[in-house]
Amino acid sequence: MRCLFFLLVSSQLVAAQSIAPAALAALPLARPAALEAHVRYLADDRLRGRLPGTPGYQLAVDYVVSQLKKNGVAPAGERGTYTQAVRLRRAFIEPGAVASYQPAAGAAQSLVVGPAITFYPNPGQAEVAVADAPLVFAGYGISAPELHYDDYAGLDVRGKVVVVTRQRARQFADNERQYFADLRTVLETAARHGAAGVLLAAAHAEAKLPEFPKGLVSALSPDGQVAVSRSYAAGPAQLVGSLSAVAVQQLFTGAARDTGQVMSTLRAGQPASLPLPGRLSARYASRYHDVDSYNVVGKIMGSDPKLKSEYVVHSAHLDHLGVGPAINGDSIYNGAHDNATGVASVLEISRLYASLKTKPKRSLLFVLMTGEEMGLLGSAYFAKFPTVPPGALVADINTDMPTLIAPLLSMVPLGADHSSLMQEVKTAADYLNISLEPDPEPAQNRFIRSDQYSFVMQGVPALHLKYGNKTADGRNNLSETVQQWRAITYHQPQDNFAGGTLDWEAGAQYVRLNFLIGYQVAQGVGRPTWNKGDFFGVRFGR
């Protein structure tokens, strides 16, 4: 026991020696009461769930702007303001969509919209039609010759509709599988090969086809074009839809191999692409509802004459789900944990930086983003069109629902293992005596489901700190408690401030951890780098 105590003390001493004393002196300034006050306001019913484009979201914008000003943070948005405008387009499928299948022989067959086929609204083209388009099956829709796998190898899909399965490509490691399973990747790959459309084959016979009664949301660029979308790719692949298992069997009638054979080959790790004998005709229309929303951006300038032109980002999403179906008499989805706690953390982190007499060498950006719940839209827009010079972003430290329901004893640093950021994470965690744990659920794709992934896709190393499993009683079963909490609270009206489970001291410790990580990056001589051969670094790194 004495040996363990000595090791803990030694690691803390080493960590303390590598962090500037000024940064360590700022740690006691993290205030649990301030976090509580921020969450109390942001999760109040008056904000009506902070849905982008609503007065409630604007109240949240005004609040965080006022807090950044109070903390001494300068504006870093557009035209000298604290905001960056993001125009959001919600697209809906109009009634009257039709589809039919012409087999190689015989009469055309209707594909009934709803049970057999559904369509994704198209944010960039209001009218979508294909007539007598050839069909091809392209496996998982993956093109990765660098990984010795390519569903498109030897397959001509130009002007054709590609059918891909949504079953998991199990031969890939977690990182690769996360990336290739992302619908955006599937659509961009098909468009790059010249496909006229993509049909997503249901992964299971009993799977219900997706429908979009609330529409799908994309972000538009200032010229009105689709700039960011999770369900649309610019190019020839305009038709996007989903097929039932029965409809897939219909399209495979008369093919050189049946669905059982091709799926068996795919599960064995080999491509099984082939032309399908029939042709598809389809027509549908989309209608749009556009609203203006905002990212909030503030900055604290660095102290080094050269390095202050580079920025370390502390980010969190400001939006939530608005008002929806009532559950137990409550219809306001307040989002106290998701993500008022994350926004409160960033506000308090900014105050710690502002308290420093001498700022770190690099500058800091504090970005509170819109549209995360709609598909990481605000972060993707900011990362693609930053309000600072392109290439100036060196790292993103994202805060999304840290789940502050128990003392903060361990953390999962999602994404840190892809880059040199892991060193700053280890140093900060050692100093604060916080254990680090691997992702317990890599199959959940959590790394690509939060805003840090938007920065990764622009080549910026990023991380997202989530709760760990360690508990004060030694049972180390916090994940069980969190799962129970999530089942009744996550994305429900029950994610409230009043009556919610919130550990404010854990929040203050979370602030200290994120601040120490960001400070080290901002103070470091070199920019963070991707690990050699890292999948995301190879794909996106500059």
XYZ file of C-alpha atoms in Angstrom:
542
model
C 0.000 0.000 0.000
C 2.857 2.383 0.843
C 4.428 1.532 -2.524
C 1.189 2.386 -4.350
C 0.909 5.683 -2.451
C 4.524 6.516 -3.367
C 3.829 5.822 -7.066
C 0.743 8.035 -7.015
C 2.602 10.891 -5.345
C 5.549 10.468 -7.718
C 3.321 10.625 -10.799
C 1.640 13.763 -9.476
C 5.026 15.395 -8.843
C 6.197 14.579 -12.362
C 2.947 15.947 -13.793
C 3.209 19.105 -11.694
C 6.753 19.716 -12.902
C 5.619 19.662 -16.556
C 2.728 22.117 -16.111
C 3.320 25.823 -15.585
C 2.723 26.875 -11.952
C 0.405 29.647 -13.126
C -1.942 27.067 -14.637
C -1.931 24.991 -11.468
C -2.640 28.099 -9.414
C -5.799 28.726 -11.460
C -7.347 25.332 -10.681
C -8.966 26.322 -7.351
C -10.906 29.024 -9.221
C -13.190 26.399 -10.807
C -16.528 27.010 -9.074
C -19.180 24.334 -8.592
C -21.728 27.081 -7.847
C -21.033 28.772 -11.204
C -21.631 25.521 -13.069
C -24.879 25.077 -11.188
C -26.027 28.585 -12.088
C -25.219 28.121 -15.789
C -27.090 24.818 -16.001
C -30.018 26.220 -14.017
C -30.463 28.953 -16.647
C -29.753 26.919 -19.785
C -32.093 24.075 -18.745
C -34.937 26.352 -17.651
C -38.347 25.832 -19.241
C -38.203 29.386 -20.619
C -35.640 28.205 -23.182
C -38.051 25.534 -24.431
C -35.338 22.938 -25.013
C -32.959 25.222 -26.987
C -34.055 24.082 -30.448
C -32.052 25.954 -33.124
C -33.995 28.663 -34.881
C -36.347 29.279 -31.954
C -36.526 32.140 -29.423
C -35.434 29.685 -26.730
C -32.196 28.934 -28.554
C -31.604 32.655 -29.009
C -31.934 33.112 -25.244
C -29.180 30.533 -24.845
C -27.006 32.376 -27.382
C -27.525 35.682 -25.594
C -26.710 34.100 -22.239
C -23.403 32.524 -23.268
C -22.359 35.709 -25.072
C -23.006 37.695 -21.889
C -21.008 35.188 -19.844
C -18.062 35.234 -22.238
C -18.033 39.031 -22.063
C -18.175 38.860 -18.275
C -15.218 36.452 -18.291
C -13.114 38.825 -20.376
C -13.308 36.745 -23.553
C -13.131 38.736 -26.792
C -15.465 38.201 -29.760
C -14.220 35.847 -32.493
C -17.304 35.422 -34.648
C -18.226 37.187 -37.860
C -17.794 40.943 -38.372
C -16.458 41.560 -34.890
C -19.337 39.812 -33.110
C -19.519 36.713 -30.921
C -21.646 34.781 -33.428
C -21.298 32.853 -36.656
C -24.523 32.529 -38.634
C -25.465 28.996 -39.712
C -28.455 28.653 -42.007
C -30.216 25.355 -41.340
C -32.457 23.658 -43.886
C -34.976 21.073 -42.720
C -36.031 18.982 -45.719
C -39.201 16.862 -45.871
C -40.453 14.297 -48.375
C -43.568 15.518 -50.142
C -46.532 13.140 -50.579
C -46.708 11.334 -53.903
C -43.325 9.584 -54.069
C -43.386 6.595 -56.434
C -40.988 3.796 -57.378
C -41.086 0.785 -59.678
C -38.806 -2.062 -60.654
C -38.452 -3.408 -64.157
C -37.096 -6.979 -64.062
C -35.053 -8.394 -66.916
C -38.165 -10.156 -68.175
C -41.820 -9.472 -67.580
C -43.886 -6.495 -66.539
C -42.770 -3.663 -64.283
C -43.422 -4.154 -60.562
C -44.401 -1.450 -58.117
C -42.205 -0.826 -55.080
C -44.664 0.449 -52.506
C -43.364 3.525 -50.728
C -43.406 2.784 -47.012
C -43.181 -0.978 -46.635
C -40.828 -1.691 -49.566
C -38.886 1.531 -50.115
C -38.507 4.918 -48.440
C -36.604 8.003 -49.565
C -34.365 10.515 -47.839
C -35.339 14.152 -48.472
C -32.834 15.876 -50.715
C -31.690 19.286 -49.372
C -29.974 20.302 -52.594
C -32.441 19.239 -55.271
C -36.170 19.654 -54.710
C -37.160 17.241 -57.513
C -35.393 13.879 -57.816
C -36.132 11.410 -60.586
C -34.417 8.421 -62.174
C -35.906 6.607 -65.121
C -35.021 3.052 -66.055
C -31.706 3.296 -64.175
C -29.483 0.183 -64.100
C -28.881 -1.370 -60.666
C -25.686 -2.737 -59.127
C -24.934 -4.290 -55.764
C -21.824 -2.770 -54.128
C -21.527 -4.722 -50.886
C -20.943 -2.388 -47.941
C -20.259 0.543 -50.262
C -16.632 0.696 -49.089
C -13.704 1.752 -51.255
C -10.471 1.334 -49.292
C -7.725 -0.001 -51.554
C -5.161 1.057 -48.939
C -6.758 -1.535 -46.652
C -6.858 -4.090 -49.473
C -10.632 -3.926 -49.747
C -12.770 -2.270 -52.410
C -16.448 -2.972 -53.140
C -16.156 -0.784 -56.229
C -13.144 -2.535 -57.797
C -14.033 -3.507 -61.364
C -17.607 -2.251 -60.917
C -18.956 0.401 -63.297
C -21.590 2.400 -61.398
C -21.685 5.571 -63.483
C -25.277 6.683 -63.936
C -26.528 3.629 -62.026
C -28.269 3.140 -58.694
C -26.072 1.393 -56.150
C -27.538 -1.025 -53.613
C -25.458 -1.416 -50.419
C -26.066 -3.434 -47.279
C -26.183 -1.778 -43.871
C -24.850 -4.869 -42.142
C -21.576 -4.285 -40.295
C -18.255 -4.898 -42.020
C -16.761 -6.991 -39.244
C -13.358 -7.480 -40.861
C -12.360 -3.896 -40.049
C -11.060 -2.530 -36.761
C -13.319 -0.240 -34.759
C -11.949 3.025 -36.171
C -12.231 1.922 -39.771
C -15.668 0.413 -39.241
C -16.920 3.618 -37.598
C -15.764 5.692 -40.537
C -16.995 3.414 -43.306
C -20.388 2.792 -41.653
C -21.116 6.524 -41.535
C -23.854 7.252 -44.076
C -22.011 10.359 -45.222
C -18.997 8.206 -46.141
C -21.190 5.724 -48.022
C -22.860 8.499 -50.020
C -19.639 10.373 -50.762
C -17.989 7.155 -51.961
C -20.890 6.384 -54.305
C -20.928 9.941 -55.653
C -17.176 9.832 -56.240
C -17.677 6.750 -58.419
C -20.437 8.440 -60.426
C -23.510 6.665 -59.057
C -26.908 8.217 -59.757
C -28.328 7.043 -56.449
C -27.879 4.853 -53.397
C -30.351 2.381 -51.906
C -29.570 1.134 -48.416
C -30.549 -2.471 -47.883
C -32.027 -3.202 -44.466
C -29.575 -5.018 -42.218
C -32.205 -7.430 -40.904
C -35.391 -8.938 -42.312
C -37.460 -7.444 -39.485
C -35.878 -3.978 -39.714
C -38.331 -1.118 -40.137
C -37.420 1.286 -42.900
C -36.522 4.806 -41.770
C -39.041 7.569 -42.239
C -38.504 11.232 -41.519
C -41.676 12.903 -40.244
C -39.548 15.683 -38.716
C -37.387 15.916 -41.825
C -33.610 15.880 -42.068
C -31.491 18.957 -41.434
C -28.476 20.267 -43.356
C -26.453 23.483 -43.187
C -26.234 25.841 -46.140
C -23.257 27.912 -47.221
C -23.682 31.677 -47.716
C -24.375 31.071 -51.434
C -27.316 28.794 -50.593
C -25.637 25.511 -51.468
C -25.606 22.529 -49.116
C -22.394 22.869 -47.114
C -22.842 20.215 -44.435
C -25.127 17.203 -44.341
C -25.102 13.720 -42.840
C -27.516 12.371 -45.478
C -26.500 14.078 -48.709
C -23.401 14.215 -50.871
C -22.897 16.751 -53.629
C -22.509 15.165 -57.026
C -24.475 12.822 -59.266
C -25.828 10.577 -56.454
C -29.057 12.496 -55.902
C -31.438 9.629 -55.053
C -31.048 8.150 -51.569
C -33.422 5.585 -50.156
C -33.829 2.457 -48.066
C -35.037 -0.986 -49.143
C -36.800 -3.680 -47.148
C -35.345 -7.183 -47.096
C -38.224 -8.345 -49.308
C -37.506 -5.607 -51.862
C -33.817 -6.534 -51.898
C -34.744 -10.121 -52.731
C -36.923 -8.752 -55.514
C -34.020 -6.821 -57.022
C -31.756 -9.895 -56.843
C -34.156 -12.061 -58.854
C -32.221 -13.468 -61.809
C -28.820 -12.175 -60.592
C -25.705 -14.313 -60.942
C -25.695 -14.884 -57.161
C -28.451 -14.696 -54.599
C -28.450 -12.617 -51.410
C -27.385 -15.541 -49.237
C -24.302 -16.132 -51.362
C -23.201 -12.497 -51.531
C -23.733 -11.932 -47.805
C -21.763 -15.059 -46.977
C -18.888 -13.782 -49.133
C -19.035 -10.352 -47.493
C -18.996 -11.859 -44.014
C -15.890 -13.786 -45.040
C -14.183 -10.447 -45.704
C -14.323 -10.506 -49.498
C -16.150 -8.121 -51.869
C -19.240 -9.559 -53.521
C -20.266 -6.803 -55.918
C -22.225 -7.578 -59.071
C -24.659 -6.068 -61.584
C -28.343 -6.645 -60.891
C -30.528 -7.594 -63.837
C -33.386 -5.118 -63.424
C -33.825 -1.366 -63.602
C -35.286 1.227 -61.244
C -37.565 4.178 -61.845
C -38.370 6.540 -58.997
C -39.594 10.067 -58.432
C -40.007 12.142 -55.302
C -39.965 15.759 -54.201
C -38.650 17.567 -51.140
C -39.887 20.714 -49.465
C -37.766 22.955 -47.265
C -38.001 25.002 -44.108
C -34.950 27.224 -43.547
C -34.001 28.961 -40.304
C -31.024 30.970 -39.130
C -29.116 29.733 -36.118
C -25.761 30.628 -34.594
C -22.500 29.302 -33.296
C -21.035 31.429 -30.501
C -17.275 32.041 -30.757
C -14.994 33.831 -28.300
C -11.224 34.074 -28.006
C -8.386 34.762 -25.622
C -5.226 35.720 -27.466
C -1.962 33.943 -26.761
C 1.186 35.578 -25.491
C 3.719 34.360 -28.058
C 4.194 36.759 -31.004
C 4.230 33.870 -33.500
C 2.224 31.074 -31.897
C -0.712 33.316 -30.993
C -1.843 32.917 -34.610
C -2.678 29.277 -33.779
C -5.758 28.281 -31.798
C -6.733 25.555 -29.348
C -10.507 25.033 -29.337
C -12.673 24.245 -26.329
C -16.094 23.317 -27.726
C -19.558 22.198 -26.659
C -22.947 22.104 -28.356
C -25.515 24.621 -27.175
C -28.638 23.102 -28.728
C -31.019 20.398 -27.606
C -34.285 18.878 -28.849
C -36.860 21.568 -28.123
C -40.441 20.547 -27.366
C -41.699 17.077 -28.202
C -44.040 14.291 -27.167
C -44.967 14.491 -23.488
C -43.526 11.854 -21.169
C -45.012 11.731 -17.680
C -46.671 15.062 -18.342
C -43.529 16.926 -19.447
C -42.942 17.889 -23.089
C -39.920 20.228 -22.788
C -36.640 18.477 -23.529
C -34.494 20.733 -21.350
C -31.141 18.989 -21.876
C -29.605 19.740 -18.487
C -26.908 17.090 -18.915
C -27.082 17.160 -22.712
C -25.541 19.596 -23.065
C -26.037 22.435 -20.594
C -23.331 20.853 -18.433
C -20.900 20.901 -21.352
C -21.642 24.542 -22.147
C -21.275 25.447 -18.457
C -17.897 23.670 -18.444
C -16.609 25.672 -21.410
C -17.773 28.941 -19.840
C -15.941 28.110 -16.623
C -12.850 26.931 -18.543
C -12.774 30.296 -20.303
C -12.813 32.044 -16.931
C -9.764 30.067 -15.776
C -7.819 31.131 -18.860
C -8.927 34.733 -18.410
C -7.627 34.704 -14.822
C -4.052 34.032 -15.969
C -1.812 37.060 -15.787
C 0.329 35.633 -18.579
C -1.666 33.776 -21.177
C -0.368 30.574 -22.816
C 1.594 30.900 -26.041
C -1.225 29.886 -28.367
C -4.623 31.514 -28.485
C -7.819 29.886 -27.238
C -11.191 29.652 -28.949
C -14.391 28.891 -27.052
C -17.021 27.620 -29.478
C -20.612 26.879 -28.459
C -22.251 25.228 -31.423
C -25.675 24.795 -32.927
C -27.235 21.768 -34.583
C -25.354 18.940 -32.885
C -28.556 17.032 -32.282
C -29.353 17.463 -35.995
C -26.154 15.753 -37.132
C -23.108 17.690 -35.836
C -24.052 20.526 -38.184
C -22.786 23.583 -36.290
C -19.418 22.028 -35.529
C -19.005 20.740 -39.073
C -19.829 24.212 -40.399
C -17.367 25.908 -38.058
C -14.598 23.383 -38.723
C -15.103 23.807 -42.469
C -15.525 27.596 -42.362
C -13.675 28.733 -39.223
C -13.864 32.371 -38.174
C -10.076 32.365 -37.865
C -7.672 31.762 -40.776
C -7.858 28.268 -42.315
C -5.198 25.983 -40.893
C -4.989 27.953 -37.637
C -6.859 25.335 -35.576
C -4.409 22.963 -33.881
C -6.667 20.899 -31.580
C -10.236 20.550 -30.376
C -11.153 19.551 -26.825
C -14.862 18.844 -26.933
C -17.308 18.666 -24.043
C -20.523 16.748 -24.642
C -22.636 15.446 -21.776
C -19.858 14.582 -19.314
C -22.541 12.811 -17.218
C -21.817 14.451 -13.888
C -23.764 12.106 -11.642
C -20.952 10.868 -9.337
C -17.465 11.896 -8.189
C -15.054 12.193 -11.124
C -12.466 9.461 -10.459
C -11.812 8.133 -13.964
C -12.270 9.220 -17.566
C -12.371 7.759 -21.072
C -10.429 10.111 -23.393
C -12.212 9.354 -26.661
C -9.967 10.153 -29.598
C -6.830 11.020 -27.634
C -5.185 7.742 -28.608
C -5.125 8.854 -32.248
C -2.682 11.688 -31.686
C -0.062 13.219 -29.430
C -2.912 14.703 -27.355
C -2.780 11.585 -25.221
C 0.376 12.896 -23.542
C -1.346 16.084 -22.364
C -4.314 14.005 -21.200
C -2.087 11.683 -19.166
C -0.198 14.552 -17.567
C -3.380 16.384 -16.554
C -5.081 13.225 -15.306
C -2.016 12.215 -13.285
C -1.892 15.592 -11.578
C -5.586 15.431 -10.661
C -5.347 11.750 -9.694
C -7.943 10.748 -12.306
C -7.598 7.288 -13.817
C -7.796 6.797 -17.586
C -9.763 3.928 -19.090
C -10.244 2.584 -22.644
C -13.573 3.022 -24.394
C -15.800 0.289 -22.931
C -18.187 0.373 -25.910
C -16.221 0.884 -29.148
C -19.085 -0.602 -31.159
C -21.247 2.385 -30.145
C -19.153 4.619 -32.429
C -19.101 7.358 -29.790
C -15.990 8.969 -31.230
C -17.721 9.879 -34.507
C -21.041 10.787 -32.873
C -19.990 14.006 -31.150
C -18.717 17.356 -32.370
C -15.015 16.523 -32.095
C -15.397 14.348 -35.205
C -16.181 17.439 -37.288
C -12.716 18.764 -36.445
C -11.105 15.380 -37.138
C -12.631 15.424 -40.626
C -10.820 18.706 -41.254
C -7.515 17.163 -40.133
C -7.508 18.644 -36.610
C -6.572 16.263 -33.746
C -9.423 16.178 -31.263
C -10.720 14.429 -28.163
C -13.812 14.102 -26.029
C -13.615 13.222 -22.342
C -16.362 10.885 -21.103
C -17.044 9.438 -17.651
C -15.121 6.369 -16.543
C -16.183 3.370 -14.456
C -14.337 4.004 -11.180
C -16.367 4.539 -8.001
C -15.433 5.668 -4.497
C -16.642 2.399 -2.941
C -14.255 0.347 -5.069
C -16.987 -1.494 -6.936
C -16.026 0.343 -10.130
C -19.436 -0.109 -11.670
C -20.375 3.456 -12.525
C -21.240 2.423 -16.082
C -24.121 0.348 -14.705
C -25.492 3.380 -12.889
C -25.027 5.518 -15.993
C -26.864 3.005 -18.179
C -29.798 2.999 -15.772
C -29.767 6.792 -15.707
C -29.600 7.043 -19.495
C -32.537 4.675 -19.931
C -34.924 7.090 -18.211
C -33.192 10.439 -18.800
C -31.151 10.654 -22.021
C -33.025 12.595 -24.724
C -36.100 12.674 -22.497
C -37.920 15.572 -20.804
C -36.615 14.066 -17.573
C -33.149 15.500 -18.311
C -34.039 18.450 -16.086
C -32.211 20.721 -13.688
C -34.953 20.424 -11.084
C -34.875 16.955 -9.629
C -31.897 15.959 -11.732
C -28.842 14.037 -10.566
C -25.948 16.505 -10.845
C -22.632 16.416 -8.982
C -21.279 19.964 -9.144
C -17.902 19.169 -7.573
C -17.431 16.499 -10.253
C -18.191 19.263 -12.752
C -15.508 21.495 -11.277
C -13.003 18.651 -11.491
C -14.019 18.104 -15.108
C -13.349 21.795 -15.779
C -9.885 21.504 -14.216
C -9.040 18.460 -16.325
C -10.097 20.047 -19.619
C -8.356 23.302 -18.732
C -5.059 21.582 -17.934
C -5.161 19.621 -21.181
C -5.913 22.696 -23.252
C -3.344 24.806 -21.441
C -0.580 22.302 -22.160
C -1.473 22.193 -25.845
C -1.593 25.981 -25.997
C 1.741 26.254 -24.210
C 3.539 23.497 -26.143
C 6.314 24.186 -28.616
C 4.940 22.006 -31.400
C 1.430 21.500 -32.744
C -0.324 18.232 -31.863
C 0.408 15.509 -34.396
C -1.411 12.404 -35.546
C 0.171 9.135 -34.540
C 2.131 7.501 -37.335
C -0.146 5.336 -39.442
C -3.286 6.329 -37.523
C -6.366 5.718 -39.642
C -7.937 9.137 -39.088
C -4.589 10.871 -39.474
C -3.968 9.156 -42.810
C -7.502 9.905 -44.025
C -7.775 13.504 -42.901
C -4.438 14.774 -41.575
C -2.821 17.682 -43.297
